[in-house]
Coordinates of C-alpha atoms in Angstrom, one line a residue:
X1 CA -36.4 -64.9 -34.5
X2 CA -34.5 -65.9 -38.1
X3 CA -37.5 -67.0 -40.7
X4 CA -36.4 -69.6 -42.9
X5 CA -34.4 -66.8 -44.7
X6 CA -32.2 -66.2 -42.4
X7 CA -33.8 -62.7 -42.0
X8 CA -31.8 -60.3 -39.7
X9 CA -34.8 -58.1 -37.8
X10 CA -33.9 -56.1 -35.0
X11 CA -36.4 -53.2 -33.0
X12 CA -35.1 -50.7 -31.1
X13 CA -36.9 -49.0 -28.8
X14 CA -36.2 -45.4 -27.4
X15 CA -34.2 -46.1 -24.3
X16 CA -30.3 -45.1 -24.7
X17 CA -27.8 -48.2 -24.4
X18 CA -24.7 -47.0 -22.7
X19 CA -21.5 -48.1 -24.5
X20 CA -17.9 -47.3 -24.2
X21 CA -14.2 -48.0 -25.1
X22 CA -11.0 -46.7 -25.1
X23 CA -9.6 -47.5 -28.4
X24 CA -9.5 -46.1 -32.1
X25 CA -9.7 -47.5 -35.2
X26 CA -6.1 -48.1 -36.8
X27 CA -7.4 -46.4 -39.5
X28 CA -7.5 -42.4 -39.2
X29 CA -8.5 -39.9 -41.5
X30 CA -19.4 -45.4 -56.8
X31 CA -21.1 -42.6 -58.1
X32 CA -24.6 -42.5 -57.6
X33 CA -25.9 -40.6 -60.7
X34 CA -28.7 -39.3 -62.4
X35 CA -28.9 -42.5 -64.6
X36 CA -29.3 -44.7 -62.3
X37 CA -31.0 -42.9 -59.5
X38 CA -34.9 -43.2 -61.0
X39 CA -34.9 -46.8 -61.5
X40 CA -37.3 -48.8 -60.1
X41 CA -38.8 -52.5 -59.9
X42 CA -42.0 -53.4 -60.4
X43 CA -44.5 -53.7 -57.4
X44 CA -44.5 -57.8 -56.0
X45 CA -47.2 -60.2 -54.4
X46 CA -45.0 -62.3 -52.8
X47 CA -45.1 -61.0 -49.3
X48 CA -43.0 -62.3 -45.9
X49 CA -43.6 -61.3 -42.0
X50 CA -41.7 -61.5 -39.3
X51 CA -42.6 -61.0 -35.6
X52 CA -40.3 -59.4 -33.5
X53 CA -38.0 -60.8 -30.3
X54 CA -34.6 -59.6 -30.3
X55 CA -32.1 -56.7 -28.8
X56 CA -30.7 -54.3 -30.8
X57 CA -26.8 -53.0 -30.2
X58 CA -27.5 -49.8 -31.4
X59 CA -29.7 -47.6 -30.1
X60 CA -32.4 -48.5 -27.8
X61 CA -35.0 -51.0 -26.5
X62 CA -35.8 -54.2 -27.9
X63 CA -34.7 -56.1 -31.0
X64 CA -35.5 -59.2 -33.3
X65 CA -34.7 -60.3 -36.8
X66 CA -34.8 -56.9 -37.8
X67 CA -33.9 -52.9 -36.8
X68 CA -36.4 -50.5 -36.5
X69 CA -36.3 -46.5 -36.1
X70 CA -38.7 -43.9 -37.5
X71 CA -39.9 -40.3 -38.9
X72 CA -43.2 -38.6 -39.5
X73 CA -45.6 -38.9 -42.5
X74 CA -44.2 -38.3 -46.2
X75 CA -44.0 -39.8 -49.2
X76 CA -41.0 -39.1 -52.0
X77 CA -37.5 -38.0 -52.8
X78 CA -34.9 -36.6 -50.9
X79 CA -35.4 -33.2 -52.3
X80 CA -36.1 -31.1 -48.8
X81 CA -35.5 -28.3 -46.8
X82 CA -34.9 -27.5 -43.4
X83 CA -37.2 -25.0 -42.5
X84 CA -36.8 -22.5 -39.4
X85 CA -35.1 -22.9 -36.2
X86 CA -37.8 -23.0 -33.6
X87 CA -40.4 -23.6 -35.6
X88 CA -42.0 -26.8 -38.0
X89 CA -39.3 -28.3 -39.6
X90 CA -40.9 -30.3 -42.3
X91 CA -37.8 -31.9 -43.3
X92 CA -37.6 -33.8 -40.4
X93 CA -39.0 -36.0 -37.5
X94 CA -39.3 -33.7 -35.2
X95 CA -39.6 -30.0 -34.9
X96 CA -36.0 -28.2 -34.1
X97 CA -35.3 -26.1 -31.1
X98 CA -34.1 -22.6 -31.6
X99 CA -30.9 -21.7 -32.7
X100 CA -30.2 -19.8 -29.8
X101 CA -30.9 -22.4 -27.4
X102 CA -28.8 -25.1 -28.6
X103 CA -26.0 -22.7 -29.0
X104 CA -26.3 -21.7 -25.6
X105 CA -25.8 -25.1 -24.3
X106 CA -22.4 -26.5 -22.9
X107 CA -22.4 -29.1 -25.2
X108 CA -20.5 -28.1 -28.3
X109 CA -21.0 -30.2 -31.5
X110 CA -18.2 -29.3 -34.1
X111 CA -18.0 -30.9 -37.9
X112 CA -14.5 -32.0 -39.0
X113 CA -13.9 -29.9 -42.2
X114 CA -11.3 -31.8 -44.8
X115 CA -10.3 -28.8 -47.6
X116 CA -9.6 -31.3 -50.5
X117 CA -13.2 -31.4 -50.8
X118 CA -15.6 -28.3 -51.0
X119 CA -18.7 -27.9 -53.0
X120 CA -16.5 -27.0 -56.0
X121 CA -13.0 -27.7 -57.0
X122 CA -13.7 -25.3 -60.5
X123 CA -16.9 -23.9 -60.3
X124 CA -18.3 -25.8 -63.7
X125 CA -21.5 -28.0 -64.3
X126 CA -21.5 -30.9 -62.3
X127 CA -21.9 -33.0 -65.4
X128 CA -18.4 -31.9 -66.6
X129 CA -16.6 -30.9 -63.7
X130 CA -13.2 -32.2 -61.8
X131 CA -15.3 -34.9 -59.4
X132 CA -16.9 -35.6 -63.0
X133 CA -14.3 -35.8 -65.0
X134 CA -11.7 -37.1 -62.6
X135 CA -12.6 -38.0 -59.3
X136 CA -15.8 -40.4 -60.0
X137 CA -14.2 -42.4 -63.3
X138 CA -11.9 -44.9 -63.8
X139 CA -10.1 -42.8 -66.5
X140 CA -10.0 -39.8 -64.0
X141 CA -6.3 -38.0 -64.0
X142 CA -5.1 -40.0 -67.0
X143 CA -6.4 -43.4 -65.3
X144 CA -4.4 -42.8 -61.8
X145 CA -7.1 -44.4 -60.0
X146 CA -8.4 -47.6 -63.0
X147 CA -7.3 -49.4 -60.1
X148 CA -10.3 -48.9 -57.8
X149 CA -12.6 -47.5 -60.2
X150 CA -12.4 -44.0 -59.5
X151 CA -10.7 -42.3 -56.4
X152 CA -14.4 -41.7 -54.8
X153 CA -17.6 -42.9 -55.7
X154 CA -19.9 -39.9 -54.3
X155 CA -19.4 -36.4 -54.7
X156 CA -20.8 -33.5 -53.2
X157 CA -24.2 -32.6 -53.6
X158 CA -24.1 -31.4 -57.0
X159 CA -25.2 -27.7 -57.6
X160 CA -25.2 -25.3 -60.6
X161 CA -21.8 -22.5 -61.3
X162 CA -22.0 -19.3 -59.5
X163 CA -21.8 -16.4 -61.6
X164 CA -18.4 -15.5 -63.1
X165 CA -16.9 -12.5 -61.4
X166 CA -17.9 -13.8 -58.1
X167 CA -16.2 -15.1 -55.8
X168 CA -17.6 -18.5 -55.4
X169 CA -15.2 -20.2 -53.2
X170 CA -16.3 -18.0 -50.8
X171 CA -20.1 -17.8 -51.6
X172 CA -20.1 -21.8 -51.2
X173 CA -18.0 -22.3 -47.8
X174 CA -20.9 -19.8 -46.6
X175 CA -23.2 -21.7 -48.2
X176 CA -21.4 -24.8 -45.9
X177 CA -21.7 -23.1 -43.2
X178 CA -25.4 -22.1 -43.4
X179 CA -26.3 -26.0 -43.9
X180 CA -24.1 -26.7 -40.8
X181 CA -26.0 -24.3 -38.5
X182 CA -29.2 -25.4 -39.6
X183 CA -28.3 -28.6 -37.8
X184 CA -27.7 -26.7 -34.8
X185 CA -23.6 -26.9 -35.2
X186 CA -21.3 -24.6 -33.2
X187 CA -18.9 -24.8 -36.0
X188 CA -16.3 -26.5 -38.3
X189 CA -12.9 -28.1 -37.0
X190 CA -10.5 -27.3 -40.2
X191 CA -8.3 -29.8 -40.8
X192 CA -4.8 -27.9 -41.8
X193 CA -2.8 -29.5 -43.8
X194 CA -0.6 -26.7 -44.9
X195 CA 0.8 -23.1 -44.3
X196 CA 0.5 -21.9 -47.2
X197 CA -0.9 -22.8 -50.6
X198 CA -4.7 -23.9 -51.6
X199 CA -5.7 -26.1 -48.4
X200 CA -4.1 -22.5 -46.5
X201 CA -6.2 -20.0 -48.7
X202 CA -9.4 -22.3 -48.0
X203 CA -9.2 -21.7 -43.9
X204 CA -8.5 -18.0 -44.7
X205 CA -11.7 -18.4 -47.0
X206 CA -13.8 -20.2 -44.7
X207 CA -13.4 -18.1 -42.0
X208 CA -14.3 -15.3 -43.2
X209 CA -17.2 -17.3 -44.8
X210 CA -18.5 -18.1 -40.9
X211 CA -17.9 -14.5 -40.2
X212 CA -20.6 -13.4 -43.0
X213 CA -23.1 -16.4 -43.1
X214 CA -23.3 -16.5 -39.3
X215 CA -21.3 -14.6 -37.0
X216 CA -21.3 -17.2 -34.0
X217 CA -20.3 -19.7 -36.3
X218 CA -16.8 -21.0 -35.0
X219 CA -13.7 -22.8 -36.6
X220 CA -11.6 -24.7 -34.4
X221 CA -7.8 -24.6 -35.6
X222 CA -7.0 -28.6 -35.9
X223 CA -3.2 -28.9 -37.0
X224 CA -3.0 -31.8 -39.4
X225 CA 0.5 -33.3 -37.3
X226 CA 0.5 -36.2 -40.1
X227 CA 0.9 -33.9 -43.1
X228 CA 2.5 -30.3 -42.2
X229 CA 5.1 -29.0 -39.7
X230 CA 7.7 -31.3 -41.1
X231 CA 11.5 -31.4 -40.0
X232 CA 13.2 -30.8 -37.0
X233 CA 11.6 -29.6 -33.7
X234 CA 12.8 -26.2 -34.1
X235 CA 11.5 -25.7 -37.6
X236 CA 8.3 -27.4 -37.2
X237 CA 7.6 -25.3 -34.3
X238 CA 8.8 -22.3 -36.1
X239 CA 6.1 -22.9 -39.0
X240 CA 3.3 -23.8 -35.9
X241 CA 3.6 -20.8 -34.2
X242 CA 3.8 -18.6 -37.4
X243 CA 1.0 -20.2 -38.6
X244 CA -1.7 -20.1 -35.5
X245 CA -0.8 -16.4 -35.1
X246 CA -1.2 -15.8 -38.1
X247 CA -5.0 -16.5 -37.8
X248 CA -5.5 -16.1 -34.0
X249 CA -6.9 -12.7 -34.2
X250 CA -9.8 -13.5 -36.7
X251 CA -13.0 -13.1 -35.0
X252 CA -14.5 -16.8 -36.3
X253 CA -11.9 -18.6 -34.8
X254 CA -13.0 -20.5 -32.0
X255 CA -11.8 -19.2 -28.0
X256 CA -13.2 -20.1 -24.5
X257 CA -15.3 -17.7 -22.9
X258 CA -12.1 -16.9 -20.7
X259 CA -10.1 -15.8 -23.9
X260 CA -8.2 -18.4 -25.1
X261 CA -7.4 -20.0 -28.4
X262 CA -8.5 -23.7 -28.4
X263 CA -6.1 -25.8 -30.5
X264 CA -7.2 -29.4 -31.7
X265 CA -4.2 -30.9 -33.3
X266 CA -4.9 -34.4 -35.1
X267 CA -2.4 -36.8 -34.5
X268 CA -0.9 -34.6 -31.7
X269 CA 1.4 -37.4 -30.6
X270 CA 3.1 -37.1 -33.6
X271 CA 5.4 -34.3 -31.9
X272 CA 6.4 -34.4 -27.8
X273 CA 4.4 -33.7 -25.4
X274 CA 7.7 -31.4 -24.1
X275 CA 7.6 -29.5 -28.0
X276 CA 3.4 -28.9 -27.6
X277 CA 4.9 -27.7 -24.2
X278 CA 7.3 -25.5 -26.0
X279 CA 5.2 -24.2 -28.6
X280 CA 1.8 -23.3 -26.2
X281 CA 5.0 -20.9 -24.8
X282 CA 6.2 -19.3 -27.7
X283 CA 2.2 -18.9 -29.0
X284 CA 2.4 -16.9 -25.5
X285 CA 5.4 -14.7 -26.4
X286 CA 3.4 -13.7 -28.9
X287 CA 0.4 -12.5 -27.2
X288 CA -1.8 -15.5 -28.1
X289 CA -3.0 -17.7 -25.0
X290 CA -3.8 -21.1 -26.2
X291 CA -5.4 -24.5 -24.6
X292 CA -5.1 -27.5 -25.8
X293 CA -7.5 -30.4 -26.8
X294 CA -5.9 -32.9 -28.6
X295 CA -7.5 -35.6 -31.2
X296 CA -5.0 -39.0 -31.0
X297 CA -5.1 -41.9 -33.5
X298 CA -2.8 -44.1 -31.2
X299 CA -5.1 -45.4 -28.1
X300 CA -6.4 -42.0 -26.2
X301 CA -6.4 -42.3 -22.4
X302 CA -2.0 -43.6 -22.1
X303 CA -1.3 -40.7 -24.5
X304 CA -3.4 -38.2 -22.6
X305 CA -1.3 -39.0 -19.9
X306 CA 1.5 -38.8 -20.9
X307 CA 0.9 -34.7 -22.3
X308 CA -0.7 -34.0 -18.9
X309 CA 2.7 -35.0 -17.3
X310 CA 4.3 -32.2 -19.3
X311 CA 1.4 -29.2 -19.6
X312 CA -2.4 -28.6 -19.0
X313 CA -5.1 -29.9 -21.1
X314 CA -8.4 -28.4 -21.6
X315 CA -10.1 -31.6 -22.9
X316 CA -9.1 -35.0 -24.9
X317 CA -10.6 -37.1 -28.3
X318 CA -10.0 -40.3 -30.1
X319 CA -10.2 -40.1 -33.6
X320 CA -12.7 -43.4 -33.0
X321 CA -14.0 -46.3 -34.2
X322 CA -15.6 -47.2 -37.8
X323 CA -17.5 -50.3 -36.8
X324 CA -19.8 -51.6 -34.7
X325 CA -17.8 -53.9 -32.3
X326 CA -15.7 -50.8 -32.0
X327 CA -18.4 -48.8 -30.8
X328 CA -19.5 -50.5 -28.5
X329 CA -18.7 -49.8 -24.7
X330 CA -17.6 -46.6 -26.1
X331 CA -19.9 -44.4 -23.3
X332 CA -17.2 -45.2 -21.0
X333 CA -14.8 -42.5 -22.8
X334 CA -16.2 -39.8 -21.7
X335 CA -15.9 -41.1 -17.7
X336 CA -12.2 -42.0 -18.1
X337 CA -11.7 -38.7 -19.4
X338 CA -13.2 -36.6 -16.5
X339 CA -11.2 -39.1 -14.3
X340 CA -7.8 -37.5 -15.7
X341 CA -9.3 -33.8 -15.4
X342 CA -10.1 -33.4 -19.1
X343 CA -13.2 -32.5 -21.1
X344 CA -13.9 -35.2 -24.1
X345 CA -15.0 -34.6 -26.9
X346 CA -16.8 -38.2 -28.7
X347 CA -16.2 -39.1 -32.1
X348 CA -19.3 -39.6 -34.4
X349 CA -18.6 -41.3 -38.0
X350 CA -21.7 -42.6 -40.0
X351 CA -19.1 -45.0 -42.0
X352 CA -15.6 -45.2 -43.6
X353 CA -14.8 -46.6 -46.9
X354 CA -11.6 -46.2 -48.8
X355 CA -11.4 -46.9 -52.7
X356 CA -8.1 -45.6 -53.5
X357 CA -6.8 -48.3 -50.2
X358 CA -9.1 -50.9 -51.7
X359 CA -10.6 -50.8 -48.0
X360 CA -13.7 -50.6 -45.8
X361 CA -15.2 -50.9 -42.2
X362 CA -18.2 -52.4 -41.8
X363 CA -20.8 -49.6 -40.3
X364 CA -24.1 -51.9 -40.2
X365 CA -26.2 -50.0 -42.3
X366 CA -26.8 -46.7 -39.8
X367 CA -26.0 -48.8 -36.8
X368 CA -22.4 -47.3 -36.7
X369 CA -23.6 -43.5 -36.2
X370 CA -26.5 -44.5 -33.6
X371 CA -24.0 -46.7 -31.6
X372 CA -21.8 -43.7 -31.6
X373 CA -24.2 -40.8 -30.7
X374 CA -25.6 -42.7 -28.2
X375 CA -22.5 -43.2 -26.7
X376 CA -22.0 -39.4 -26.3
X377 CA -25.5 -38.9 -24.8
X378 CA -25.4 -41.1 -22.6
X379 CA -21.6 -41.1 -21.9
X380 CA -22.3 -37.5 -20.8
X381 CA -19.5 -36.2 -23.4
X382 CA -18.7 -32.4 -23.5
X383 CA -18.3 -32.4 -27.2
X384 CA -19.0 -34.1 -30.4
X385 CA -16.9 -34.6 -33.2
X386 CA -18.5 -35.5 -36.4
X387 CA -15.9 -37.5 -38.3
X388 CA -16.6 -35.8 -40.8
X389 CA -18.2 -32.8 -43.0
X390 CA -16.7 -34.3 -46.3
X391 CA -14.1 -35.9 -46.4
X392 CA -15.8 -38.4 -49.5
X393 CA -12.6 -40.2 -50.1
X394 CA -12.9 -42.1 -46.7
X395 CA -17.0 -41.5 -47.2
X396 CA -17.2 -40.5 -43.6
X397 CA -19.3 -37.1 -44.4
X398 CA -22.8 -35.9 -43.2
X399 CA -22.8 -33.4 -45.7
X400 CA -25.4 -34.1 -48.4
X401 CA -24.0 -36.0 -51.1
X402 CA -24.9 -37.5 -54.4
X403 CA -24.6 -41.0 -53.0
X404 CA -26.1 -40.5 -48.8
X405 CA -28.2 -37.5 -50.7
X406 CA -29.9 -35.9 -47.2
X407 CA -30.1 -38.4 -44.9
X408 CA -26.8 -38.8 -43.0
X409 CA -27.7 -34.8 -42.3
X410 CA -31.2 -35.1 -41.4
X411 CA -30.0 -37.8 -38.8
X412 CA -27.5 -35.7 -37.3
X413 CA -30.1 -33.0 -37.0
X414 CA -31.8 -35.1 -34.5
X415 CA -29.1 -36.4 -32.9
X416 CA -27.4 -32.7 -32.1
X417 CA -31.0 -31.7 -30.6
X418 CA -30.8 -34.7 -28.1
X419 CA -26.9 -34.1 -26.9
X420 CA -27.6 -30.6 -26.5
X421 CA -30.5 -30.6 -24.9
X422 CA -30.3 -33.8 -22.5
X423 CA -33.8 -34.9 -24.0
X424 CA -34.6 -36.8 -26.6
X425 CA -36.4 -34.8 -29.1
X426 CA -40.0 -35.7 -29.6
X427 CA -41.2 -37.5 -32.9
X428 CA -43.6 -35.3 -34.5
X429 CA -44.0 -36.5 -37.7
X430 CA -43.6 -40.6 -39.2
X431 CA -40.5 -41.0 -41.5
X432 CA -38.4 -43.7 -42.9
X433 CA -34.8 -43.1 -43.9
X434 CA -33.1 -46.2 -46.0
X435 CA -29.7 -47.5 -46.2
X436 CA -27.6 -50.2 -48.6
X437 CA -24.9 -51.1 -50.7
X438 CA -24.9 -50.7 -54.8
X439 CA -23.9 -55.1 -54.2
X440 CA -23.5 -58.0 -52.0
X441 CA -19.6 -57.7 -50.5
X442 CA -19.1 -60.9 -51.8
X443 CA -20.1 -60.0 -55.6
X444 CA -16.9 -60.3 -57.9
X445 CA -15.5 -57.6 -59.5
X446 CA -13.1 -57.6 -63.0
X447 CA -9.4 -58.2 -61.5
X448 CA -8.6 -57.7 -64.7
X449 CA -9.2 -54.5 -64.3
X450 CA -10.0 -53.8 -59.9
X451 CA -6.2 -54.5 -58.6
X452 CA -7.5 -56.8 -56.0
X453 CA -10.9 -57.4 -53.6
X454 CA -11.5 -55.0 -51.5
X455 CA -10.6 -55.9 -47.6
X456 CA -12.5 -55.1 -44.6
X457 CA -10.7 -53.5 -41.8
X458 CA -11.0 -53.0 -38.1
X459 CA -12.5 -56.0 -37.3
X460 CA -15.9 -55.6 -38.1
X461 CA -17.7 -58.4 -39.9
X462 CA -18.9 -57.8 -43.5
X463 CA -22.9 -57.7 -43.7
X464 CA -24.8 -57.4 -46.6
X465 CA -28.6 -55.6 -45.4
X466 CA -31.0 -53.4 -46.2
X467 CA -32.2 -51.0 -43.7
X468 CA -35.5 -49.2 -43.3
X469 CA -34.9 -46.9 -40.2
X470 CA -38.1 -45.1 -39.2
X471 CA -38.9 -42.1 -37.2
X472 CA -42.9 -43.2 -35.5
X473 CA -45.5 -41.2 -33.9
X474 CA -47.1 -44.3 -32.9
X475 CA -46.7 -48.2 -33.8
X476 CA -46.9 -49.0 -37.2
X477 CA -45.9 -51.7 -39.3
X478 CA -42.4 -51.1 -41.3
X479 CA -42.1 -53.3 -45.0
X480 CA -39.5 -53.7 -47.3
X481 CA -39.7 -54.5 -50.2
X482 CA -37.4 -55.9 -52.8
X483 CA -36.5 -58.9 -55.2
X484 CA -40.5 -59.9 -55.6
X485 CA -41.0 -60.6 -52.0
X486 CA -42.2 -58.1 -48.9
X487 CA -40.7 -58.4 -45.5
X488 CA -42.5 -56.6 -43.0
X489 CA -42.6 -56.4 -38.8
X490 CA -44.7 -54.7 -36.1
X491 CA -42.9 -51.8 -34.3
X492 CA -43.7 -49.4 -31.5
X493 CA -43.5 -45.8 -31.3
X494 CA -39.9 -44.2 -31.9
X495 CA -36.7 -45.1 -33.8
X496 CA -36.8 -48.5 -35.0
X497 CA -35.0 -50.1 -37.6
X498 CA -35.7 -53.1 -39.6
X499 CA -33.0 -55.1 -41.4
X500 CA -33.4 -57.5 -44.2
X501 CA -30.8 -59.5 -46.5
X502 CA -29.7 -57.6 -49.4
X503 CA -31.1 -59.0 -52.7
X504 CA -30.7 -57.5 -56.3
X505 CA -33.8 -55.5 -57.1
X506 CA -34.8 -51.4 -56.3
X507 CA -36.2 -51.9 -52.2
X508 CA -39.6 -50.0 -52.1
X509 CA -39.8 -48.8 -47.8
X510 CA -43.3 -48.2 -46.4
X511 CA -44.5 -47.3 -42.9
X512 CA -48.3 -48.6 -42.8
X513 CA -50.6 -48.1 -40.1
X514 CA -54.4 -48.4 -39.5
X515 CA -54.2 -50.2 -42.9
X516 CA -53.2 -47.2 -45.2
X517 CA -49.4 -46.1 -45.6
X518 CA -48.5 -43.2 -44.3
X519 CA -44.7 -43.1 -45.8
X520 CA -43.2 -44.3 -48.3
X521 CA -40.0 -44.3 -50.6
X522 CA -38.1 -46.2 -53.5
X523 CA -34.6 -46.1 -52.9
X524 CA -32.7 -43.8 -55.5
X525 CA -30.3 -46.8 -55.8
X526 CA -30.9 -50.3 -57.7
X527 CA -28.8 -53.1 -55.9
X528 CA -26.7 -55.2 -58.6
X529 CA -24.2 -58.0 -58.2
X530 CA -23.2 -57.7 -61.7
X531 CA -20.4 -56.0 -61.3
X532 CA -16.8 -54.1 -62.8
X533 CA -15.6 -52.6 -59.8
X534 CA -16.7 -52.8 -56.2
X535 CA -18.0 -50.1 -54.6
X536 CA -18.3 -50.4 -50.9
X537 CA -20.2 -47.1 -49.7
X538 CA -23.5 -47.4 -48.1
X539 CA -26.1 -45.5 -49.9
X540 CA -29.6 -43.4 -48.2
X541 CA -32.4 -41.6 -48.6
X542 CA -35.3 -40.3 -47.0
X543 CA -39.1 -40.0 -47.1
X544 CA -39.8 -36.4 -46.0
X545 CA -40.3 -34.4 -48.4
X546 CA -39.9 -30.4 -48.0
X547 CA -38.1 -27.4 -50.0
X548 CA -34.5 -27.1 -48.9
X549 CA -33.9 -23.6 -51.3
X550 CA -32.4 -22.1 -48.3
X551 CA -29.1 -24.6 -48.3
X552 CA -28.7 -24.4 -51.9
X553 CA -27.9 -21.0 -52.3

């Protein structure tokens, strides 16, 4: 129960809630850096402890005034690797299955790949490149975005030029893909958002990318319907069909075991279900059989309807929700969806800030993406959508970044085990992964230089916490500490997460059992209300330590 504080605790235990709803979001689809990242406050003796008696929304078991969730022994920074499929894989809580075996399982877990934003937009050192220069700062592109303080505040994780002469587009979208099969991934849906042109040239890159970094690696083709095939119906399906053909025969493009192309359009409604009639027909005519799976914005299971009244579909999505009340009851998707004859594929976003829309949904800390991936385990979805790779301007990636560093991926990596298996994966090794803002949402900006506060969306309520979400072998007591004073709660075995007020200071985590600590981490992040702009992303990091060379090549 609340101390005096007003502490928010909740324990989870490792028992699967079922949720479900029907709905999206309305809304569809900072800078950490080295100067800051080291920082740290000195050690306190004031020292606070809470008992534990509530539920917790998000993933399983019981809860109090704070979350709890776990990972095995370590001790430091997020600089890891992933070790073998199959075999120990240090960087995480539990010990991955083969490759093999979770590609062989019906389940299919695609990433949703956004081009504006690979590795590299020049191939220079991260200290002086475009998300450098422009991107991250205030002044970026002659001050377009002095509005918002920069158009994103992470970038991707940043890593040294390739070699001139070489082709290092390419060499990184295989370096992408080798990061996403390490989590087990069956592949990438590619957002197209052109015909032609850079966003064009990056599919044709990235699939031959999948084809030389892993050959089962798939790319599902997801038409963009908000941003290309523009004017009337018989010119934008003109360009559609042109387009699909003209990638349909490469051998990393994603097809049924029967043969057939599997389109994802985003936004499908956008165009008829008569013209997606129309245009599955003319792919025909031209010797490519296509199925549809369509991703909607508008609410899922009325427009599914109305496209099965006009053709077949192989399976349906939602773009989904980006906070917490609208991931709840969510399980119930994937039910509906059978009900109509379709597969479903789940939505899974870890959170979704916006500084160029002076925007943000309120994820909870990690409770968004646990909410969600339970929902698809125990919904009994056919696919996953993670929404997304990288898209960094909406901060919805679980690619490692400069401001989510490993953590957001190391999560998934569990999470893709347990949907494709059907069993939880065992917890092998004690870990803590963290989670909070830069500020409080209520700390004040400069409007005299931020155009205006930023406003949550999507009805989620603002919260200001810290999270300490550990991975345990066993029970263990889970601290935080921050601002002078430690709070701290008894947990059993398996994820937990404990939740505390944010305060300004740099939050020490620990995991202590049998009176010795057995992990630990300083967050990479200081939290400060003295502020210019705001900056709404949630920032992680992780305990386990282990050499990640292999996905940074």
């Amino acid at each position: 129960m609340p101390t005096p504080r007003g502490r928010h605790i909740l324990l989870t235990a490792l028992l699967v809630v079922a949720c479900g709803d029907s709905t999206a979001d309305s809304t569809s689809g900072g800078t950490a850096d080295a100067s800051t990242a080291q920082t740290t406050e000195p050690a306190s003796t004031s020292t606070a402890t809470t008992t534990t008696t509530t539920a917790d929304p998000t993933t399983t078991g019981t809860t109090t005034d704070a979350t709890t969730d776990a990972t095995p022994t370590s001790t430091s920074t997020d600089t890891d690797d992933t070790g073998s499929q199959g075999e120990t894989t240090p960087c995480w809580p539990f010990d991955q299955p083969p490759l093999a075996e979770l590609r062989a399982s019906d389940k299919k877990v695609f990433a949703h790949y956004f081009s504006p934003y690979p590795l590299s937009l020049d191939n220079k050192d991260p200290a002086e490149d475009y998300y450098a220069k422009h991107y991250l700062q205030p002044s970026g592109e002659n001050g377009k975005f002095a509005y918002c303080g920069g158009f994103i505040k992470q970038r991707p994780l940043p890593q040294p030029p390739r070699e001139g002469g070489l082709d290092y587009e390419l060499l990184n979208f295989e370096q992408e893909v080798r990061r996403a099969a390490a989590l087990g991934l069956d592949g990438f849906t590619y957002d197209i958002l052109n015909t032609e042109g850079t966003h064009w040239n990056r599919l044709l890159k990235l699939l031959d990318a999948a084809s030389n970094a892993d050959p089962e690696f798939r790319i599902v083709l997801m038409p963009d319907m908000t941003s290309t095939y523009e004017g009337s119906d018989p010119e934008a399906q003109t360009a559609f069909v042109d387009s699909i053909v003209a990638v349909a025969a490469h051998p990393a493009v994603h097809r049924l075991g029967t043969g057939e192309l599997v389109l994802a359009p985003f936004a499908a409604d956008k165009r008829s279900p008569a013209w997606w009639a129309g245009a599955l027909q003319a792919l025909a005519a031209e010797g490519v059989d296509a199925v549809l799976w369509p991703v909607f914005v508008s609410p899922w299971s009325a427009a599914t309807m109305s496209f099965q009244a006009e053709l077949p579909l192989l399976g349906t999505s939602s773009w989904g929700p980006a906070t917490v009340p609208g991931a709840t009851d969510y399980a119930d998707n994937a039910a509906q969806a059978h009900a109509l004859g379709v597969q479903w594929m789940s939505p899974v976003r870890p959170q979704d800030s916006r500084p160029k829309d002076l925007i943000y949904s309120e994820a909870g800390n990690t409770q968004l993406l646990r909410l969600l991936w339970d929902a698809a385990v125990a919904g009994d979805a056919d696919w996953v959508q993670l929404v997304t790779w990288n898209d960094y301007s909406e901060a919805s990636e679980v690619s490692p970044s400069s401001g989510t560093q490993w953590a957001l991926f190391d999560l998934t990596a569990y999470y893709v085990a347990w949907f494709k298996t059907g069993q939880q994966p065992p917890i092998v090794r004690d870990a803590i992964y963290y989670s909070h803002r830069l500020h409080a949402t209520t700390a004040e900006p400069d409007l005299m230089l931020q155009e205006s506060i930023y406003e949550p969306v999507n009805g989620g309520t603002p919260a200001d916490e810290i999270e300490l979400l550990a991975f345990l072998t066993a029970s263990a007591t889970l601290e935080i500490e921050v601002g002078g004073t430690t709070e701290s709660t008894d947990a059993p075995a398996g994820i937990q997460s404990l939740r505390v007020p944010l305060v300004e200071g740099t939050p020490k985590f620990r995991i202590v059992r049998d009176g010795g600590t057995v992990a630990e981490v300083d967050s990479a992040f200081p939290i400060s209300n003295t502020i210019v702009y705001q900056d709404m992303l949630y920032r992680s990091g992780g305990s386990l330590s282990c050499d990640r060379g292999p996905l940074l090549q």
